[in-house]
Structure formats: C-alpha cells, structure tokens
PDB file of C-alpha atoms and ligand atoms in Angstrom:
ATOM      1  CA  MET A   1     127.632 119.867 104.769  1.00  0.00           C
ATOM      2  CA  LEU A   2     126.569 116.785 102.869  1.00  0.00           C
ATOM      3  CA  PHE A   3     123.519 116.350 100.729  1.00  0.00           C
ATOM      4  CA  ASP A   4     122.537 112.825 100.140  1.00  0.00           C
ATOM      5  CA  PHE A   5     120.117 110.806  98.187  1.00  0.00           C
ATOM      6  CA  ILE A   6     118.672 108.992 101.181  1.00  0.00           C
ATOM      7  CA  LEU A   7     116.082 106.283 100.801  1.00  0.00           C
ATOM      8  CA  LYS A   8     113.325 106.077 103.334  1.00  0.00           C
ATOM      9  CA  LYS A   9     114.076 103.191 105.632  1.00  0.00           C
ATOM     10  CA  SER A  10     111.152 101.130 106.751  1.00  0.00           C
ATOM     11  CA  LYS A  11     110.727 101.120 110.521  1.00  0.00           C
ATOM     12  CA  PRO A  12     110.446  97.827 112.371  1.00  0.00           C
ATOM     13  CA  ASP A  13     106.849  96.973 111.740  1.00  0.00           C
ATOM     14  CA  PRO A  14     104.325  95.927 114.349  1.00  0.00           C
ATOM     15  CA  ASP A  15     101.759  93.363 113.196  1.00  0.00           C
ATOM     16  CA  GLU A  16      99.175  95.911 112.165  1.00  0.00           C
ATOM     17  CA  ASN A  17     101.508  96.992 109.406  1.00  0.00           C
ATOM     18  CA  PHE A  18     101.123  93.635 107.730  1.00  0.00           C
ATOM     19  CA  LEU A  19      98.291  91.936 105.956  1.00  0.00           C
ATOM     20  CA  LEU A  20      98.108  88.167 105.807  1.00  0.00           C
ATOM     21  CA  VAL A  21      97.658  87.102 102.183  1.00  0.00           C
ATOM     22  CA  ARG A  22      97.548  83.318 101.730  1.00  0.00           C
ATOM     23  CA  GLY A  23      99.754  82.896 104.762  1.00  0.00           C
ATOM     24  CA  ARG A  24     102.237  85.487 103.620  1.00  0.00           C
ATOM     25  CA  ARG A  25     102.915  88.710 105.546  1.00  0.00           C
ATOM     26  CA  VAL A  26     102.526  91.556 103.083  1.00  0.00           C
ATOM     27  CA  PRO A  27     103.654  95.039 104.222  1.00  0.00           C
ATOM     28  CA  LEU A  28     100.711  97.396 104.595  1.00  0.00           C
ATOM     29  CA  ALA A  29     100.741 101.191 104.574  1.00  0.00           C
ATOM     30  CA  VAL A  30      97.535 102.879 105.726  1.00  0.00           C
ATOM     31  CA  THR A  31      96.803 106.422 104.608  1.00  0.00           C
ATOM     32  CA  ARG A  32      93.868 108.723 105.082  1.00  0.00           C
ATOM     33  CA  ASN A  33      92.566 110.669 102.117  1.00  0.00           C
ATOM     34  CA  ARG A  34      89.832 113.229 102.680  1.00  0.00           C
ATOM     35  CA  ARG A  35      88.921 113.152  99.027  1.00  0.00           C
ATOM     36  CA  ALA A  36      88.577 109.381  98.741  1.00  0.00           C
ATOM     37  CA  ARG A  37      84.947 108.248  98.527  1.00  0.00           C
ATOM     38  CA  ARG A  38      85.521 104.667  99.569  1.00  0.00           C
ATOM     39  CA  TYR A  39      88.148 102.326 100.941  1.00  0.00           C
ATOM     40  CA  LEU A  40      90.870 101.619  98.408  1.00  0.00           C
ATOM     41  CA  LEU A  41      93.462  98.903  98.159  1.00  0.00           C
ATOM     42  CA  ARG A  42      96.409  99.187  95.863  1.00  0.00           C
ATOM     43  CA  LEU A  43      99.348  96.888  95.293  1.00  0.00           C
ATOM     44  CA  ARG A  44     102.594  98.765  94.852  1.00  0.00           C
ATOM     45  CA  PRO A  45     105.288  97.583  92.461  1.00  0.00           C
ATOM     46  CA  ASP A  46     107.490  96.575  95.426  1.00  0.00           C
ATOM     47  CA  GLY A  47     104.836  94.107  96.571  1.00  0.00           C
ATOM     48  CA  SER A  48     103.572  96.168  99.507  1.00  0.00           C
ATOM     49  CA  VAL A  49      99.962  97.269  99.843  1.00  0.00           C
ATOM     50  CA  ARG A  50      98.497 100.716 100.283  1.00  0.00           C
ATOM     51  CA  LEU A  51      95.170 100.973 102.049  1.00  0.00           C
ATOM     52  CA  THR A  52      93.316 104.280 101.793  1.00  0.00           C
ATOM     53  CA  ILE A  53      90.727 105.326 104.368  1.00  0.00           C
ATOM     54  CA  PRO A  54      88.067 107.750 103.078  1.00  0.00           C
ATOM     55  CA  ARG A  55      87.013 110.877 104.928  1.00  0.00           C
ATOM     56  CA  LEU A  56      84.393 109.281 107.175  1.00  0.00           C
ATOM     57  CA  GLY A  57      86.027 105.885 107.375  1.00  0.00           C
ATOM     58  CA  SER A  58      87.664 104.115 110.288  1.00  0.00           C
ATOM     59  CA  ALA A  59      90.896 102.181 110.591  1.00  0.00           C
ATOM     60  CA  ALA A  60      89.021  99.122 111.859  1.00  0.00           C
ATOM     61  CA  GLU A  61      86.633  99.145 108.887  1.00  0.00           C
ATOM     62  CA  ALA A  62      89.592  99.673 106.532  1.00  0.00           C
ATOM     63  CA  ARG A  63      91.269  96.602 107.968  1.00  0.00           C
ATOM     64  CA  ARG A  64      88.105  94.505 107.492  1.00  0.00           C
ATOM     65  CA  PHE A  65      87.856  95.802 103.923  1.00  0.00           C
ATOM     66  CA  ALA A  66      91.459  94.765 103.259  1.00  0.00           C
ATOM     67  CA  GLU A  67      90.894  91.346 104.802  1.00  0.00           C
ATOM     68  CA  ARG A  68      87.802  90.780 102.623  1.00  0.00           C
ATOM     69  CA  ASN A  69      89.928  91.462  99.566  1.00  0.00           C
ATOM     70  CA  THR A  70      92.986  89.349 100.244  1.00  0.00           C
ATOM     71  CA  GLU A  71      92.094  86.917  97.440  1.00  0.00           C
ATOM     72  CA  TRP A  72      92.097  89.765  94.951  1.00  0.00           C
ATOM     73  CA  LEU A  73      95.463  90.861  96.366  1.00  0.00           C
ATOM     74  CA  ALA A  74      96.866  87.358  96.089  1.00  0.00           C
ATOM     75  CA  ARG A  75      95.963  87.348  92.386  1.00  0.00           C
ATOM     76  CA  GLN A  76      97.566  90.772  91.900  1.00  0.00           C
ATOM     77  CA  LEU A  77     100.698  89.614  93.727  1.00  0.00           C
ATOM     78  CA  GLU A  78     101.016  86.681  91.336  1.00  0.00           C
ATOM     79  CA  LYS A  79     101.032  89.103  88.415  1.00  0.00           C
ATOM     80  CA  LEU A  80     103.881  91.185  89.839  1.00  0.00           C
ATOM     81  CA  PRO A  81     107.191  90.769  88.050  1.00  0.00           C
ATOM     82  CA  ALA A  82     109.554  88.591  90.068  1.00  0.00           C
ATOM     83  CA  GLN A  83     111.521  90.487  92.700  1.00  0.00           C
ATOM     84  CA  PRO A  84     115.095  89.506  93.324  1.00  0.00           C
ATOM     85  CA  VAL A  85     115.322  87.598  96.556  1.00  0.00           C
ATOM     86  CA  LYS A  86     117.736  89.137  98.981  1.00  0.00           C
ATOM     87  CA  PRO A  87     119.374  86.088 100.460  1.00  0.00           C
ATOM     88  CA  GLU A  88     121.007  86.385 103.852  1.00  0.00           C
ATOM     89  CA  GLN A  89     124.001  84.732 102.322  1.00  0.00           C
ATOM     90  CA  TRP A  90     125.175  84.741  98.772  1.00  0.00           C
ATOM     91  CA  LEU A  91     125.587  81.087  97.949  1.00  0.00           C
ATOM     92  CA  ILE A  92     126.128  79.332  94.645  1.00  0.00           C
ATOM     93  CA  GLY A  93     122.822  79.624  92.782  1.00  0.00           C
ATOM     94  CA  ALA A  94     121.783  82.906  94.423  1.00  0.00           C
ATOM     95  CA  GLU A  95     120.673  85.682  92.083  1.00  0.00           C
ATOM     96  CA  ILE A  96     122.123  89.126  92.542  1.00  0.00           C
ATOM     97  CA  PHE A  97     121.868  92.360  90.597  1.00  0.00           C
ATOM     98  CA  PHE A  98     124.822  93.203  88.399  1.00  0.00           C
ATOM     99  CA  ARG A  99     124.593  96.227  86.084  1.00  0.00           C
ATOM    100  CA  GLY A 100     120.828  96.140  86.491  1.00  0.00           C
ATOM    101  CA  GLU A 101     120.384  92.513  85.529  1.00  0.00           C
ATOM    102  CA  LEU A 102     119.725  89.543  87.759  1.00  0.00           C
ATOM    103  CA  VAL A 103     122.654  87.181  87.429  1.00  0.00           C
ATOM    104  CA  LYS A 104     123.249  83.852  89.088  1.00  0.00           C
ATOM    105  CA  LEU A 105     126.343  83.092  91.146  1.00  0.00           C
ATOM    106  CA  GLU A 106     127.731  79.995  89.511  1.00  0.00           C
ATOM    107  CA  ALA A 107     130.578  77.697  90.368  1.00  0.00           C
ATOM    108  CA  GLY A 108     133.671  78.520  88.341  1.00  0.00           C
ATOM    109  CA  MET A 109     135.057  76.699  85.362  1.00  0.00           C
ATOM    110  CA  ASN A 110     134.303  72.958  85.570  1.00  0.00           C
ATOM    111  CA  GLY A 111     132.695  73.569  88.941  1.00  0.00           C
ATOM    112  CA  GLN A 112     136.119  74.003  90.508  1.00  0.00           C
ATOM    113  CA  ALA A 113     136.357  75.305  94.056  1.00  0.00           C
ATOM    114  CA  GLY A 114     138.087  78.630  94.431  1.00  0.00           C
ATOM    115  CA  ALA A 115     136.244  80.506  91.710  1.00  0.00           C
ATOM    116  CA  VAL A 116     132.787  81.902  91.101  1.00  0.00           C
ATOM    117  CA  ARG A 117     131.251  83.283  87.943  1.00  0.00           C
ATOM    118  CA  CYS A 118     128.812  86.156  88.018  1.00  0.00           C
ATOM    119  CA  GLY A 119     127.590  87.958  84.913  1.00  0.00           C
ATOM    120  CA  GLY A 120     130.784  87.436  82.938  1.00  0.00           C
ATOM    121  CA  GLU A 121     133.022  88.180  85.938  1.00  0.00           C
ATOM    122  CA  PHE A 122     135.356  85.569  87.324  1.00  0.00           C
ATOM    123  CA  ILE A 123     135.810  85.942  91.064  1.00  0.00           C
ATOM    124  CA  ALA A 124     138.447  84.174  93.129  1.00  0.00           C
ATOM    125  CA  VAL A 125     137.143  82.827  96.451  1.00  0.00           C
ATOM    126  CA  PRO A 126     138.868  80.707  99.096  1.00  0.00           C
ATOM    127  CA  GLU A 127     136.065  78.132  98.864  1.00  0.00           C
ATOM    128  CA  ALA A 128     132.897  78.116  96.830  1.00  0.00           C
ATOM    129  CA  ASN A 129     130.795  76.264  99.385  1.00  0.00           C
ATOM    130  CA  GLY A 130     130.185  78.898 102.017  1.00  0.00           C
ATOM    131  CA  ASP A 131     128.852  82.436 101.962  1.00  0.00           C
ATOM    132  CA  LEU A 132     130.315  84.199  98.941  1.00  0.00           C
ATOM    133  CA  HIS A 133     129.121  87.627 100.021  1.00  0.00           C
ATOM    134  CA  PRO A 134     132.457  89.105 101.195  1.00  0.00           C
ATOM    135  CA  TRP A 135     134.345  88.003  98.071  1.00  0.00           C
ATOM    136  CA  VAL A 136     131.695  89.057  95.618  1.00  0.00           C
ATOM    137  CA  VAL A 137     131.300  92.421  97.377  1.00  0.00           C
ATOM    138  CA  LYS A 138     135.057  92.948  97.292  1.00  0.00           C
ATOM    139  CA  HIS A 139     135.127  92.205  93.589  1.00  0.00           C
ATOM    140  CA  LEU A 140     132.150  94.428  92.732  1.00  0.00           C
ATOM    141  CA  TRP A 141     133.549  97.236  94.883  1.00  0.00           C
ATOM    142  CA  LYS A 142     136.867  97.016  93.031  1.00  0.00           C
ATOM    143  CA  LEU A 143     135.047  97.233  89.687  1.00  0.00           C
ATOM    144  CA  ALA A 144     133.085 100.236  90.934  1.00  0.00           C
ATOM    145  CA  ALA A 145     136.232 101.957  92.212  1.00  0.00           C
ATOM    146  CA  ALA A 146     137.834 101.542  88.795  1.00  0.00           C
ATOM    147  CA  GLU A 147     134.828 102.597  86.715  1.00  0.00           C
ATOM    148  CA  PHE A 148     133.057 105.348  88.636  1.00  0.00           C
ATOM    149  CA  PRO A 149     135.727 108.069  89.015  1.00  0.00           C
ATOM    150  CA  PRO A 150     136.438 108.368  85.248  1.00  0.00           C
ATOM    151  CA  ARG A 151     132.676 108.536  84.651  1.00  0.00           C
ATOM    152  CA  VAL A 152     132.336 111.360  87.201  1.00  0.00           C
ATOM    153  CA  PHE A 153     135.212 113.329  85.665  1.00  0.00           C
ATOM    154  CA  GLU A 154     133.762 112.796  82.185  1.00  0.00           C
ATOM    155  CA  PHE A 155     130.410 114.287  83.249  1.00  0.00           C
ATOM    156  CA  ALA A 156     132.127 117.021  85.264  1.00  0.00           C
ATOM    157  CA  ALA A 157     134.106 118.096  82.207  1.00  0.00           C
ATOM    158  CA  ALA A 158     131.014 118.009  79.984  1.00  0.00           C
ATOM    159  CA  HIS A 159     129.152 120.275  82.417  1.00  0.00           C
ATOM    160  CA  ARG A 160     132.142 122.420  83.371  1.00  0.00           C
ATOM    161  CA  LEU A 161     132.159 121.499  87.018  1.00  0.00           C
ATOM    162  CA  ALA A 162     135.200 121.190  89.239  1.00  0.00           C
ATOM    163  CA  VAL A 163     135.440 117.903  91.088  1.00  0.00           C
ATOM    164  CA  ARG A 164     138.308 117.562  93.511  1.00  0.00           C
ATOM    165  CA  ARG A 165     137.998 113.933  94.490  1.00  0.00           C
ATOM    166  CA  VAL A 166     135.805 110.888  93.933  1.00  0.00           C
ATOM    167  CA  THR A 167     135.487 108.134  96.511  1.00  0.00           C
ATOM    168  CA  VAL A 168     133.628 104.855  96.185  1.00  0.00           C
ATOM    169  CA  ARG A 169     132.339 103.764  99.544  1.00  0.00           C
ATOM    170  CA  ASN A 170     130.166 101.296 101.386  1.00  0.00           C
ATOM    171  CA  GLN A 171     127.415 103.600 102.634  1.00  0.00           C
ATOM    172  CA  ARG A 172     124.517 101.834 104.285  1.00  0.00           C
ATOM    173  CA  SER A 173     121.680 104.176 103.453  1.00  0.00           C
ATOM    174  CA  ARG A 174     122.712 106.505 100.662  1.00  0.00           C
ATOM    175  CA  TRP A 175     123.647 106.171  97.033  1.00  0.00           C
ATOM    176  CA  GLY A 176     125.924 109.144  96.928  1.00  0.00           C
ATOM    177  CA  SER A 177     126.868 112.481  98.393  1.00  0.00           C
ATOM    178  CA  CYS A 178     128.563 115.691  97.414  1.00  0.00           C
ATOM    179  CA  SER A 179     130.570 118.026  99.601  1.00  0.00           C
ATOM    180  CA  ARG A 180     130.864 121.746  99.141  1.00  0.00           C
ATOM    181  CA  ARG A 181     134.571 121.280  98.559  1.00  0.00           C
ATOM    182  CA  GLY A 182     133.963 119.126  95.512  1.00  0.00           C
ATOM    183  CA  THR A 183     134.258 115.581  96.806  1.00  0.00           C
ATOM    184  CA  ILE A 184     131.772 113.170  95.284  1.00  0.00           C
ATOM    185  CA  SER A 185     131.177 109.927  97.170  1.00  0.00           C
ATOM    186  CA  LEU A 186     129.405 107.062  95.482  1.00  0.00           C
ATOM    187  CA  ASN A 187     128.087 103.791  96.816  1.00  0.00           C
ATOM    188  CA  TRP A 188     129.811 100.752  95.271  1.00  0.00           C
ATOM    189  CA  ARG A 189     126.349  99.151  94.991  1.00  0.00           C
ATOM    190  CA  LEU A 190     125.683 101.391  92.001  1.00  0.00           C
ATOM    191  CA  ILE A 191     127.542  98.674  90.065  1.00  0.00           C
ATOM    192  CA  GLN A 192     124.426  96.603  90.781  1.00  0.00           C
ATOM    193  CA  THR A 193     122.063  99.150  89.226  1.00  0.00           C
ATOM    194  CA  PRO A 194     121.550  99.709  85.486  1.00  0.00           C
ATOM    195  CA  PRO A 195     124.086 102.155  84.001  1.00  0.00           C
ATOM    196  CA  PHE A 196     121.428 104.853  83.497  1.00  0.00           C
ATOM    197  CA  VAL A 197     120.668 104.733  87.224  1.00  0.00           C
ATOM    198  CA  ARG A 198     124.356 105.011  88.133  1.00  0.00           C
ATOM    199  CA  ASP A 199     124.647 107.967  85.738  1.00  0.00           C
ATOM    200  CA  TYR A 200     121.632 109.618  87.317  1.00  0.00           C
ATOM    201  CA  ILE A 201     123.187 109.428  90.802  1.00  0.00           C
ATOM    202  CA  ILE A 202     126.459 110.844  89.468  1.00  0.00           C
ATOM    203  CA  LEU A 203     124.642 113.708  87.760  1.00  0.00           C
ATOM    204  CA  HIS A 204     122.469 114.245  90.831  1.00  0.00           C
ATOM    205  CA  GLU A 205     125.548 114.662  93.014  1.00  0.00           C
ATOM    206  CA  LEU A 206     127.284 116.833  90.420  1.00  0.00           C
ATOM    207  CA  MET A 207     124.284 119.173  90.235  1.00  0.00           C
ATOM    208  CA  HIS A 208     124.723 119.738  93.983  1.00  0.00           C
ATOM    209  CA  LEU A 209     127.856 121.642  93.026  1.00  0.00           C
ATOM    210  CA  ARG A 210     125.445 124.136  91.466  1.00  0.00           C
ATOM    211  CA  GLN A 211     122.661 123.882  94.038  1.00  0.00           C
ATOM    212  CA  MET A 212     123.516 122.584  97.499  1.00  0.00           C
ATOM    213  CA  ASN A 213     119.897 121.718  98.220  1.00  0.00           C
ATOM    214  CA  HIS A 214     116.891 119.875  96.801  1.00  0.00           C
ATOM    215  CA  SER A 215     115.038 122.984  95.666  1.00  0.00           C
ATOM    216  CA  ALA A 216     112.961 123.273  92.494  1.00  0.00           C
ATOM    217  CA  ARG A 217     116.007 124.925  90.953  1.00  0.00           C
ATOM    218  CA  PHE A 218     118.139 121.922  91.778  1.00  0.00           C
ATOM    219  CA  TRP A 219     115.642 119.550  90.150  1.00  0.00           C
ATOM    220  CA  GLN A 220     115.538 121.801  87.074  1.00  0.00           C
ATOM    221  CA  GLU A 221     119.287 121.367  86.734  1.00  0.00           C
ATOM    222  CA  VAL A 222     118.939 117.598  87.155  1.00  0.00           C
ATOM    223  CA  SER A 223     116.144 117.378  84.551  1.00  0.00           C
ATOM    224  CA  ARG A 224     118.207 119.354  82.095  1.00  0.00           C
ATOM    225  CA  VAL A 225     121.253 117.081  82.286  1.00  0.00           C
ATOM    226  CA  CYS A 226     119.423 113.817  83.010  1.00  0.00           C
ATOM    227  CA  PRO A 227     116.026 113.726  81.314  1.00  0.00           C
ATOM    228  CA  ASP A 228     115.262 110.173  82.473  1.00  0.00           C
ATOM    229  CA  HIS A 229     115.958 110.863  86.139  1.00  0.00           C
ATOM    230  CA  GLU A 230     112.392 109.993  87.111  1.00  0.00           C
ATOM    231  CA  ALA A 231     112.715 106.496  85.676  1.00  0.00           C
ATOM    232  CA  ALA A 232     116.012 106.127  87.530  1.00  0.00           C
ATOM    233  CA  GLY A 233     114.363 107.245  90.770  1.00  0.00           C
ATOM    234  CA  ARG A 234     111.593 104.708  90.241  1.00  0.00           C
ATOM    235  CA  TRP A 235     114.120 101.921  89.674  1.00  0.00           C
ATOM    236  CA  LEU A 236     115.892 102.789  92.913  1.00  0.00           C
ATOM    237  CA  LYS A 237     112.649 102.899  94.837  1.00  0.00           C
ATOM    238  CA  GLN A 238     111.538  99.541  93.487  1.00  0.00           C
ATOM    239  CA  ASN A 239     114.856  98.013  94.382  1.00  0.00           C
ATOM    240  CA  SER A 240     115.504  99.846  97.618  1.00  0.00           C
ATOM    241  CA  SER A 241     116.281  96.521  99.292  1.00  0.00           C
ATOM    242  CA  LEU A 242     119.674  96.733  97.589  1.00  0.00           C
ATOM    243  CA  LEU A 243     120.712  99.259 100.206  1.00  0.00           C
ATOM    244  CA  LYS A 244     119.821  97.305 103.314  1.00  0.00           C
TER     245      LYS A 244
HETATM  246 ZN1   ZN B   1     120.704 115.211  96.534  1.00  0.00          ZN
END
C-alpha cells in the first residue's frame, strides 16, 4: 500500500468558476459559511479568488458582489508577488524553478547552439532553438537521482529507520511515496523546490515507516523531525503548478 503526498488537482472549470478581472479569467472558488455575516472576497496567494456566501445569501447575489468588486481585486492582483509562468515549452529566456529560485534558461557560452545554461548548470542540447523541455528535464532528473538517495539514507540513519531502496521518478501528481517494504520514491521535480521543501518530503515519507497513515500521530512525528513542515507545505501549495 502506498501513501502519497497528493496535491488536489483542479477539475476542468466551467465558466462560473472564473471571474473576469480586467479581461483576465481569474479562478473562483465559492464556499458557503454559516457564520459569515456578509459576502466576502479574498485573493489567495496563488492568484485565485475565494468568494464566501453568508448564511442567508445566494449564489447569484454572491456573484454580483464579486463583479462589483473586480476593481479592488485587480489592485490586489497587482500586489501579488510574481508567479512563475509555466510555459508550454521551455525556450531560451523562459524562467523555471531550480532549487527554489526562478532561473532563466540562457543560451550557452557565447550563445553557441548545443548548450543551455540554467542556474549554474550547463546542459547539452541538440539545438538551442526549439523546445528545451526534454533536455532540461533529463538533466534535472539526473541531478535529482544523484542527490536524493544519499539525502534519504542520511536522514534514515539519523532517525534509525531502515530504507531498502530509493527511486527518483516522474510522478505526475505526487511528490513522493513510501512502501511498507521500505522503498521511498521521490519526484525528480523536488530539485525545483527549495532544499527545505525537498527535505520535508523526504522526512514526510520516512515518517510513514513509523505511521503508515496521515493520523495525528503521524503529523506529530513529522513536526518533531521537521519543525518547518508547515512552511514547506505552503510553498508546495503555492507552487502546485509545478506538478502539472
Ligand atoms: Zn504522506
């Protein structure tokens, strides 16, 4: 049985799940709160909007309320820290996350074809003009496969846990998993997250060797070995587009 850190995937959204703000479709989540006294709009850090309907309110009125306040939202959106764009293709000039920092894919030394620079890494590519995605992924995956297993064994030794095998994989919707038999699987994309986030996922999976569930007990174990796990969880949530 596998226990995974699975991010909620957004469903394909019909139009009502968007709000038009200065011509831009902003994702909208509508919730009902019996204790709310009035309609509430809140901009989330990921740039989506939460609309709260009070006890006696209606969805239609909530929508009108949101539409009356789009200018306020537009101003709030401007204040949000820049989100990394997830380009369909990774071309020269695109910004990608590497060890938690946004780095630009740049043409190699003297702009020569056949090489790309990315956050201090030098990546060989057949040609630098097209989509660099496969080559950059291959390179980052290789880095992850070299760095993650020793890190897992280091933590396992420190916490006296027996790990049989570590694999670094290309999971689509999970950051890691742990099997009862002691195999830890990690997503290569953790090389894109800050090191403290990568460490949190490793510790999270390791603690499943003690608790094969997400019970309060499990989270106690996680808190004990990884006191900043909440910040790591927040980072992953804010940057959940990394997994798509
Ligand atoms: Zn878990």
